[in-house]
Coordinates of C-alpha atoms in Angstrom, one line a residue:
X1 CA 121.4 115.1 114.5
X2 CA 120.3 112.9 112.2
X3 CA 120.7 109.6 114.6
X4 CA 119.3 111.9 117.6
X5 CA 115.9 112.5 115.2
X6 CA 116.0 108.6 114.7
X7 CA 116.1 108.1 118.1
X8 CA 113.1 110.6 118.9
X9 CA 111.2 108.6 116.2
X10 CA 112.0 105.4 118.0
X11 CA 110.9 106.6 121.3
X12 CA 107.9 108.4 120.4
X13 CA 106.6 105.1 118.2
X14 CA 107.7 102.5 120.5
X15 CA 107.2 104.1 123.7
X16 CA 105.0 106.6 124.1
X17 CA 102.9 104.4 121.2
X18 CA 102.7 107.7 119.3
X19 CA 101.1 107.0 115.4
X20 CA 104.4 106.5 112.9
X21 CA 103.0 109.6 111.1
X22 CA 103.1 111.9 113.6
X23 CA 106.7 110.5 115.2
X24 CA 108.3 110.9 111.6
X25 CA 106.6 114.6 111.2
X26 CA 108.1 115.5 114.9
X27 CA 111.3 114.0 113.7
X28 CA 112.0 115.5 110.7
X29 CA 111.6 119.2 111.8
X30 CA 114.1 118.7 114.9
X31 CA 116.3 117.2 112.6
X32 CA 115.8 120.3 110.3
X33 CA 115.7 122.8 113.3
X34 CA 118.9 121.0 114.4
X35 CA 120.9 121.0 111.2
X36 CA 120.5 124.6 111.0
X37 CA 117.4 125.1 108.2
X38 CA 115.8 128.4 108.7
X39 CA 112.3 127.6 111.3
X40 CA 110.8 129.1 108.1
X41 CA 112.3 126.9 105.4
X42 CA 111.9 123.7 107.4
X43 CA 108.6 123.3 106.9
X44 CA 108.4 123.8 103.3
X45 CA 111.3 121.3 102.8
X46 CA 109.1 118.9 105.1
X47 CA 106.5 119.7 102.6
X48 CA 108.0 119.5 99.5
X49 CA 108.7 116.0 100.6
X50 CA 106.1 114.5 101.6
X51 CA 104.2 116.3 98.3
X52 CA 106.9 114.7 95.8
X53 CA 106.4 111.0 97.0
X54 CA 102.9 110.7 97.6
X55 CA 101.6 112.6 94.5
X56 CA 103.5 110.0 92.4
X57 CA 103.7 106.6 95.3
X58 CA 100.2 107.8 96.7
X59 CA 98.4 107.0 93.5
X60 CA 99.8 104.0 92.8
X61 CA 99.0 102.4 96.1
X62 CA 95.0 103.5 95.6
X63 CA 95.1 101.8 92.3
X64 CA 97.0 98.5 93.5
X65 CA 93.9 98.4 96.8
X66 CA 91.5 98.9 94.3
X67 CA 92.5 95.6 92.2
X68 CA 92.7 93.6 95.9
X69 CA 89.7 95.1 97.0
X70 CA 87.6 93.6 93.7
X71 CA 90.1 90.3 94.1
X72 CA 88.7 89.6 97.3
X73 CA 85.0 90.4 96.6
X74 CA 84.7 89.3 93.9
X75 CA 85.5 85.5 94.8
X76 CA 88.5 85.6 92.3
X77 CA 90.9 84.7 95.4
X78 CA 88.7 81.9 96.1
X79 CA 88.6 80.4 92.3
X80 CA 93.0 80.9 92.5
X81 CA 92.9 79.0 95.8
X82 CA 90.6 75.7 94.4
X83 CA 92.3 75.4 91.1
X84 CA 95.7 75.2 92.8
X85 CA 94.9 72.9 95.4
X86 CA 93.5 70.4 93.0
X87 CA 96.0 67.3 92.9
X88 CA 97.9 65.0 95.1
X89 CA 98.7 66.5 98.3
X90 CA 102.5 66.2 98.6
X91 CA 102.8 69.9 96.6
X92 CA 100.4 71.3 99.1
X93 CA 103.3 73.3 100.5
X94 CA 104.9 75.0 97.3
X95 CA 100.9 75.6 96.2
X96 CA 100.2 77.7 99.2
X97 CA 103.6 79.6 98.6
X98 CA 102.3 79.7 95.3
X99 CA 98.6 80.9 96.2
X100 CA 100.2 84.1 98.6
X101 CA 102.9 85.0 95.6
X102 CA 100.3 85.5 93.2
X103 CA 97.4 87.2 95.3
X104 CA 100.2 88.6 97.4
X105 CA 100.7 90.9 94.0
X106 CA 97.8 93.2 94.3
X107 CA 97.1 92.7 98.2
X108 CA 98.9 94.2 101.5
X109 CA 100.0 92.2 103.7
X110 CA 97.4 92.1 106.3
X111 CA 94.6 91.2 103.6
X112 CA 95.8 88.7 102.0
X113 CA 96.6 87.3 105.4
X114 CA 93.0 87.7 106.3
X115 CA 92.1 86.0 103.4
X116 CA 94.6 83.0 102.8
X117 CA 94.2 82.0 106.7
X118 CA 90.7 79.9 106.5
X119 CA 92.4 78.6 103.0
X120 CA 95.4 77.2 105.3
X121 CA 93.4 75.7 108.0
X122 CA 91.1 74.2 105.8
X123 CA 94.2 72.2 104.3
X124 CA 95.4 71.5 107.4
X125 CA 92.1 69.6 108.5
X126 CA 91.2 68.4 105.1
X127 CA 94.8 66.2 105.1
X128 CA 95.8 66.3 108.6
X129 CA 99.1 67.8 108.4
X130 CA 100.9 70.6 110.5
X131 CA 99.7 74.0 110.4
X132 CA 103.4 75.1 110.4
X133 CA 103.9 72.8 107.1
X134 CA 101.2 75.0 104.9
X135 CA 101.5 78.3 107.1
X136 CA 104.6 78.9 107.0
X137 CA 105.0 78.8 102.6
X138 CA 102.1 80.8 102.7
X139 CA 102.9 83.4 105.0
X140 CA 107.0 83.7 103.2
X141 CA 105.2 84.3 99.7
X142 CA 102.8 87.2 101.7
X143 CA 106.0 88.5 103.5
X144 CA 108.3 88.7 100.4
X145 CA 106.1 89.9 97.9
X146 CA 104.7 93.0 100.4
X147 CA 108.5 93.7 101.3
X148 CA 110.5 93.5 97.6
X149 CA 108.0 94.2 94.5
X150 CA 105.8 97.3 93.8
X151 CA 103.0 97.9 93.9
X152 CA 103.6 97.5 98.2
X153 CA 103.9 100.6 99.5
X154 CA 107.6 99.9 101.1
X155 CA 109.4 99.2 97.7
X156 CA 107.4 102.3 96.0
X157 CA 108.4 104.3 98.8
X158 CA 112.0 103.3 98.3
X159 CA 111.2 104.1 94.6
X160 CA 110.1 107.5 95.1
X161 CA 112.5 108.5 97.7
X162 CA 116.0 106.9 95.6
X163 CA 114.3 107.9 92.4
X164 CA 114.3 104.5 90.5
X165 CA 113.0 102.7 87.7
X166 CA 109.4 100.9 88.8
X167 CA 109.7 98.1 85.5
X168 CA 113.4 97.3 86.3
X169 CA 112.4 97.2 90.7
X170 CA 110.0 94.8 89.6
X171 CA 112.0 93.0 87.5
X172 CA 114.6 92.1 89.6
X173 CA 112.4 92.3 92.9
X174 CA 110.6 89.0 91.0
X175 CA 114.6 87.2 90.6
X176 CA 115.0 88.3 94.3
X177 CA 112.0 86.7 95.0
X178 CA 111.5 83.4 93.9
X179 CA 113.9 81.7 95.8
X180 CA 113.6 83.2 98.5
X181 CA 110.0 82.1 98.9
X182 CA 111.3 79.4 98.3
X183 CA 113.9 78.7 100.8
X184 CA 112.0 80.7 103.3
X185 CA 108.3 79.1 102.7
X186 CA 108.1 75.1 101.4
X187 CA 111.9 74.5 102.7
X188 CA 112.0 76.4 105.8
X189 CA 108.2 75.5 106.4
X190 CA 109.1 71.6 107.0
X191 CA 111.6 72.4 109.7
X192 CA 109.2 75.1 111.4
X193 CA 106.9 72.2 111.4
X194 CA 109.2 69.8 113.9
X195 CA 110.2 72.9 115.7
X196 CA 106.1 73.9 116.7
X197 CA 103.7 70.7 115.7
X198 CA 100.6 71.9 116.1
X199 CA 97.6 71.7 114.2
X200 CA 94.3 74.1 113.1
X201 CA 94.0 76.6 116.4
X202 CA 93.8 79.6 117.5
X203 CA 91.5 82.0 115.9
X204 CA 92.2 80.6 112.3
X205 CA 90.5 77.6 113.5
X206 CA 86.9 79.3 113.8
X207 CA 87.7 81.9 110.8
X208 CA 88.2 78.9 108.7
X209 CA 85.2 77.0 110.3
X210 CA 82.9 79.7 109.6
X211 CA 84.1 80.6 105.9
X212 CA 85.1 77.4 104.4
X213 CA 84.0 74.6 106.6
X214 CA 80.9 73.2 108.2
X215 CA 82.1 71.4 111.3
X216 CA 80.5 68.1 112.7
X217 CA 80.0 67.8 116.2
X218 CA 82.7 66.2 118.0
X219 CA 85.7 67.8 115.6
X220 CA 86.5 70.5 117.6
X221 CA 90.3 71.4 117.6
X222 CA 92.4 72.2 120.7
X223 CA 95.0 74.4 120.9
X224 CA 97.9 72.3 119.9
X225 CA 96.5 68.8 119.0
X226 CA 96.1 66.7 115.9
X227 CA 94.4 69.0 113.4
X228 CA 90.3 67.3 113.0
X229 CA 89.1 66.8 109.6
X230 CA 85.4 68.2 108.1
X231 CA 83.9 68.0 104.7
X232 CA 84.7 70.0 102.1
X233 CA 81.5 72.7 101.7
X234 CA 80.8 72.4 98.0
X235 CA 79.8 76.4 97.9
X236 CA 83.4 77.7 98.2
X237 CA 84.3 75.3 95.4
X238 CA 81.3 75.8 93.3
X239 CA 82.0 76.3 89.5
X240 CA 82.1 79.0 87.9
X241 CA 78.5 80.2 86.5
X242 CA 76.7 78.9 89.9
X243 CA 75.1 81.6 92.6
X244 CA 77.6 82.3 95.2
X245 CA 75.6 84.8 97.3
X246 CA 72.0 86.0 97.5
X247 CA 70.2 89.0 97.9
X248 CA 67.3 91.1 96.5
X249 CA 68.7 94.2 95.6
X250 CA 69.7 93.8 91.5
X251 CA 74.1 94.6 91.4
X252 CA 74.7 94.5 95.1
X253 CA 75.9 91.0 95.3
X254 CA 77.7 88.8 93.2
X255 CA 75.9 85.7 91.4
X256 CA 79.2 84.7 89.8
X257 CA 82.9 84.0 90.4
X258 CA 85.4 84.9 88.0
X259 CA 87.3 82.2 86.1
X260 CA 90.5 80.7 87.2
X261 CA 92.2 82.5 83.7
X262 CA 90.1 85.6 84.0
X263 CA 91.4 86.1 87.3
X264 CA 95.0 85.3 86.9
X265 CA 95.2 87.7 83.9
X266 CA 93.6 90.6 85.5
X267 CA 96.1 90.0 88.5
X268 CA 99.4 89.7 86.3
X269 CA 98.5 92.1 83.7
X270 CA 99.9 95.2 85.5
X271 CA 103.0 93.3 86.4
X272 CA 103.0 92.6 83.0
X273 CA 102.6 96.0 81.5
X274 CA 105.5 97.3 83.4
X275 CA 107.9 94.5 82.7
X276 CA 107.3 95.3 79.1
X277 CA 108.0 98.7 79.4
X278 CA 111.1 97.8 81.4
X279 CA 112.2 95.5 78.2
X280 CA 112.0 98.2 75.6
X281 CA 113.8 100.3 78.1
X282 CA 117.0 97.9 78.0
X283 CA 116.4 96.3 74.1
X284 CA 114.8 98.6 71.9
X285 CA 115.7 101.9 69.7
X286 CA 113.5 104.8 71.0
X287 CA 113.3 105.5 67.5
X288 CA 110.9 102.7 67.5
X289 CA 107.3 103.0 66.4
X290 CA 106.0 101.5 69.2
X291 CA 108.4 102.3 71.6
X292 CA 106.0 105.1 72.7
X293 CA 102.9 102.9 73.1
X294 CA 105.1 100.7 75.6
X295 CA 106.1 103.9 77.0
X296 CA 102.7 104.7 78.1
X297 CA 100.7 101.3 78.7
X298 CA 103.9 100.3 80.9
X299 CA 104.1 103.4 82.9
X300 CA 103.2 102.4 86.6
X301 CA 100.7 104.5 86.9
X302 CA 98.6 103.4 83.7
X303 CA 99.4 99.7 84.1
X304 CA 97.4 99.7 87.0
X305 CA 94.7 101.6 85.8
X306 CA 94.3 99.6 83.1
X307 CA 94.2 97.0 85.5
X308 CA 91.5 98.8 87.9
X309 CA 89.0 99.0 84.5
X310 CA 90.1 95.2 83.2
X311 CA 89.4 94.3 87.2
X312 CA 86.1 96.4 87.4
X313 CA 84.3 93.9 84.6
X314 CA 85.9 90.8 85.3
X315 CA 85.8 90.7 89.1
X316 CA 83.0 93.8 88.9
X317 CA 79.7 93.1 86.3
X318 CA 80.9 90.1 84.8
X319 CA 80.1 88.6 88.1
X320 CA 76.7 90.7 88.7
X321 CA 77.7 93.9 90.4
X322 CA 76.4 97.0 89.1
X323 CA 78.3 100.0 88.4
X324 CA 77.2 101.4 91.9
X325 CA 78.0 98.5 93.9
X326 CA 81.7 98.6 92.0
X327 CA 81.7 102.3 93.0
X328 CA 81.2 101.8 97.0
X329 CA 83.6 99.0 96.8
X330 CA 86.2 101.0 95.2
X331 CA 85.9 104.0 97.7
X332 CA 85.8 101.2 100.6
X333 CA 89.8 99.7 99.2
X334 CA 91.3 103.6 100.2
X335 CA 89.9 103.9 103.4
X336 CA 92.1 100.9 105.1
X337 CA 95.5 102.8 103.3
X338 CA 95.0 106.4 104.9
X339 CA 97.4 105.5 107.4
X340 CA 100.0 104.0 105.2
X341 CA 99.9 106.5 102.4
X342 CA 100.2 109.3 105.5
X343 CA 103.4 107.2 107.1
X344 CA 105.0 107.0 103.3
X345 CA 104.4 110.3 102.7
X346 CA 106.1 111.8 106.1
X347 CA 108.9 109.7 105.6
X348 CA 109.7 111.6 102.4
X349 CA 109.4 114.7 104.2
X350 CA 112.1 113.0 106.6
X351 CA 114.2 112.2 103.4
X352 CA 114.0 116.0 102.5
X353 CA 114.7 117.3 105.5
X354 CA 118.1 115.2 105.9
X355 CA 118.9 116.2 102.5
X356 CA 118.6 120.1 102.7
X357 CA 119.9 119.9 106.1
X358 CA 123.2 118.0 104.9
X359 CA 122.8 115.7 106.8
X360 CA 122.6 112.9 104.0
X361 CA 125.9 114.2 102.5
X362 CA 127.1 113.9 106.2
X363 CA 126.5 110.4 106.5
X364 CA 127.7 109.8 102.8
X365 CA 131.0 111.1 103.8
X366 CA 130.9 108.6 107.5
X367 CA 129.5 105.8 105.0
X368 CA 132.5 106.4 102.4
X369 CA 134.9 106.2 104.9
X370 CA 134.1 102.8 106.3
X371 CA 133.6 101.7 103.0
X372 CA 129.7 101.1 102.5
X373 CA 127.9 100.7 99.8
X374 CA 124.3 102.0 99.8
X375 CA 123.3 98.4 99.7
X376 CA 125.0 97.8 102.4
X377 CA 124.2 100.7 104.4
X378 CA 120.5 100.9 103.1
X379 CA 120.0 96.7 104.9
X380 CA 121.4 97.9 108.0
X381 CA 119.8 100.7 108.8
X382 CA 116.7 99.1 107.5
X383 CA 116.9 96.2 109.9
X384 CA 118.3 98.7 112.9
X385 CA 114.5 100.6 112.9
X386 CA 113.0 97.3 111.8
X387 CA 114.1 96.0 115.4
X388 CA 112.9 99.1 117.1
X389 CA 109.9 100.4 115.7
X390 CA 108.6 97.2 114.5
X391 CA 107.1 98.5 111.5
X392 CA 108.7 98.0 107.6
X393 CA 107.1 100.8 106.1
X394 CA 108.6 102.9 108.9
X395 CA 112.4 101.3 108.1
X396 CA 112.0 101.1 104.5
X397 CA 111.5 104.5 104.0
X398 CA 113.8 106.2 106.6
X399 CA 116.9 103.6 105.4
X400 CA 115.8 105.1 101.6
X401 CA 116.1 108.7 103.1
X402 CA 119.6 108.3 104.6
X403 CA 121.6 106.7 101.7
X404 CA 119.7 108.6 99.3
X405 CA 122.7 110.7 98.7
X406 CA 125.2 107.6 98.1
X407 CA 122.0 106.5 95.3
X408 CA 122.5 110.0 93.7
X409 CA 125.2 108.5 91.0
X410 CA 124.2 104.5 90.7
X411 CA 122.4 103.5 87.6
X412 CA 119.0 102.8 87.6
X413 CA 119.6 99.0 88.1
X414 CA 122.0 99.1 90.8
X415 CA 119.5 101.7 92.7
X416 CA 116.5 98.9 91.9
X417 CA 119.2 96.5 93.9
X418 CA 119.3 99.0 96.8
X419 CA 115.7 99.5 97.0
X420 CA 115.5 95.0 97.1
X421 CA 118.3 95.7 99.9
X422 CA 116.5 97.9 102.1
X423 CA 113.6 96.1 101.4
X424 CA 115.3 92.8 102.8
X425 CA 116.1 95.0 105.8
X426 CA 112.7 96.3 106.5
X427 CA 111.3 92.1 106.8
X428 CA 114.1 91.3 109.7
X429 CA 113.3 89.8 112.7
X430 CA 109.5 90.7 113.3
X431 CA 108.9 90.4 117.4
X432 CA 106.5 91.8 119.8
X433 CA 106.8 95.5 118.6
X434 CA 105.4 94.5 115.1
X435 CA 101.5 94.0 114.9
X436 CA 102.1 91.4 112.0
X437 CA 103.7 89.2 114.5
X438 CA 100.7 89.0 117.0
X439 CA 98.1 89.1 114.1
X440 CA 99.9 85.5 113.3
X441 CA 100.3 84.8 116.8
X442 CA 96.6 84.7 117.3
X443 CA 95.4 83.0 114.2
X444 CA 97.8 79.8 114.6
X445 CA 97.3 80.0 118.1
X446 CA 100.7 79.9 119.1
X447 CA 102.9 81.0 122.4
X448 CA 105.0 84.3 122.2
X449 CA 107.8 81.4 121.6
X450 CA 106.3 79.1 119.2
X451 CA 105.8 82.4 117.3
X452 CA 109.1 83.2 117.0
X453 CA 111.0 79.5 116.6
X454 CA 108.4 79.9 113.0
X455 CA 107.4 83.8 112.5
X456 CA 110.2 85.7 113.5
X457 CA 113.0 83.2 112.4
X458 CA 111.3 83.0 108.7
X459 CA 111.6 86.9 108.6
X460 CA 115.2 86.7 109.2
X461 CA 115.9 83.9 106.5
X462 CA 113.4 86.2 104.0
X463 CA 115.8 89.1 104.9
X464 CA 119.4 87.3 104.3
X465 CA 117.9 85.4 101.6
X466 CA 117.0 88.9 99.8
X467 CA 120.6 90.7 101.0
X468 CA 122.5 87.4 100.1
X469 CA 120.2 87.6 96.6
X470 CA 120.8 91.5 96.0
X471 CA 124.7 91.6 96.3
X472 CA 124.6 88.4 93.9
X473 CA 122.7 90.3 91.6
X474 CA 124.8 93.1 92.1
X475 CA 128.5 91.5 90.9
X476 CA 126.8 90.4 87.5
X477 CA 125.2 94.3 87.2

């Protein structure tokens, strides 16, 4: 029943092109119809799931939108962006993986995308080389940080659903991820480049013209030749102190940007929080004096608060917008996450309904017998309705749902590896079905094919990289 329900989910998303939160919702009541829950009781177990994720993941993914949402207006991204690429041009590849791991932190996937494309292409004109060379690093530190490390709504999902430790998920979701952005952006990056050579196309070519260049006549670009070259506009650069947009009305626009330090501490402080609450989880005495304090400050929930308030002055009226400008901004960062915070929170109804319907236990028994671990199980399933549905939100919180019951007795550390796991899983293989892979598609301007030789195959190498990274982790744990 439970594969039959996947299947219905499938169809309905791929096919019939039905929203993920509505193909979950239909799929989770057959499958609780089907495994013989009352027609009465399925629907409060469908509730009661989708009420005990999103009233603990829900909240956290406002707050993490909320600090993007000021990163990005503020012009904090921008100041991260020119401080790094300062220097000789031979790092340019590790600073772009650099650039997406940190703003990757607080930003989905999509926006930091949005924003660290005219970044790219402006590199890629400024010293000529491939756009594969920079895009690549920059799209791997995006990709890895939205798939393993909370606050992304996949590995809070995974959280919520396995119930694991948020500090100790991030803790070893940052081990997981370094290298991998590593191998999979500056390494992987210089063999993508040979494999597609192109330069600044596509629509990343005009995005980046119109944001961070000024164009001289007779630079155009073509779709796949030698990337042109444009001077620098000194307004994206300009120091910190100096006007960077105009208006009349007093706090709706910023007349500031935020420091390279302030910005970089606002971003990491939540991380920050939690990996300190994490540490006096593993090396100190409850009996502590402080060990409360870290208690609190480190929980996820207040960490980013914290952040949100630390965020709303230095990316808020330290850089001239008043309190209501902060206000609409903040209510603008939870309209784009509707949709995700609905899909997370019907995939723990799913999760519910396979529990009280037995079916988990069902497939912890066919799991045992072949001799999975949830780690194991948790990757394949993830990269099974990665392939089919296309989406990693949809994968990472099904996979969670089915091998929650193998979870149920693993410490919190080896569940914090089987959430990094199914994770890895969700990132395999993006193609045609997944609207990441045509969103990149049309700002490089590559082919279907060029796409995938770069795109796709980077996925893959993110999501053996974080398996390969997870069962290492996992002999030592």
């Amino acid at each position: 029943m439970a594969v039959l329900g996947i299947a219905i989910i499938v169809v309905l998303i791929v096919a019939l092109k039905v929203h993920a939160f509505l193909s979950l919702t239909i799929g989770a009541l057959f499958v609780g119809v089907a495994s013989g829950i009352g027609a009465g009781a399925v629907t409060k177990s469908y509730e009661n799931g989708v009420g005990s994720v999103l009233g603990y993941v829900g909240v956290l993914i406002a707050l993490g939108a909320m600090v993007g949402k000021l990163l990005a207006d503020s012009g904090g991204a921008d100041q991260v962006v020119d401080t790094l690429l300062r220097g000789r041009q031979g790092g340019l590849p590790w600073k772009m993986a650099l650039i997406a791991f940190i703003i990757g932190i607080p930003m989905f996937f999509e926006i930091g995308l949005v924003l660290l494309i005219p970044v790219v292409v402006l590199a890629v004109r400024r010293t000529g080389a491939r756009a594969m060379l920079l895009g690549i690093p920059a799209l791997a530190g995006l990709s890895v940080l939205h798939g393993f490390v909370p606050p992304h709504p996949g590995p809070l999902a995974a959280i919520g659903v396995l119930k694991g430790n948020v500090g100790i998920t991030l803790a070893l979701g940052l081990l997981v991820a370094i290298p991998t952005v590593i191998v999979a952006g500056p390494l992987f990056g210089r063999l993508a480049a040979r494999w597609v050579p192109i330069g600044a196309a596509g629509a990343a070519l005009e995005v980046g013209s119109g944001h961070h260049d000024s164009e001289p006549d007779g630079t155009k670009e073509g779709t796949h030749g030698a990337p042109a070259t444009a001077p620098h506009n000194p307004q994206h650069a300009a120091p910190q102190g100096t006007v960077q947009e105009t208006g009349t009305a007093t706090g709706t626009v910023r007349t500031r940007t935020p420091s390279f330090a302030a910005t970089l501490t606002t971003v990491l402080l939540p991380v920050a929080l939690m990996l300190i609450k994490a540490a006096s989880d593993v090396w100190m005495s409850s009996d502590n004096a402080i060990y409360p304090v870290l208690q609190f400050i480190g929980d996820p929930v207040v960490a980013l608060l914290i952040a949100v308030l630390v965020a709303m002055y230095t990316f808020g009226t330290a850089v001239g917008f008043g309190v209501p400008e902060l206000s609409r901004k903040i209510g603008e960062s939870l309209l784009p996450i509707s949709g995700v915070m609905l899909i997370v929170g019907a995939g723990g109804g799913f999760k519910q309904v396979l529990v009280d319907g037995g079916t988990g236990t069902a497939i912890a028994k066919i799991a045992i017998a072949a001799n999975l671990s949830a780690l194991l199980l948790g990757w394949i399933v993830a990269v099974l309705i990665r392939l089919a549905t296309g989406s990693a939100t949809v994968a990472t919180v099904t996979a969670a749902g089915i091998v929650a019951p193998l979870a149920g007795g693993l410490s919190t550390t080896h569940i914090a590896l089987v959430v990094l796991a199914i994770g890895a899983g969700s990132l395999f293989f993006s193609h045609v079905n997944d609207a990441g892979f045509w969103l990149v598609k049309e700002y490089f301007g590559m082919t279907v094919g060029e796409t995938i030789k770069t795109w796709s195959v980077m996925e893959t190498v993110i999501s053996l990289m974080g398996l390969g990274m997870t069962l290492l982790l996992s002999t030592f744990m």
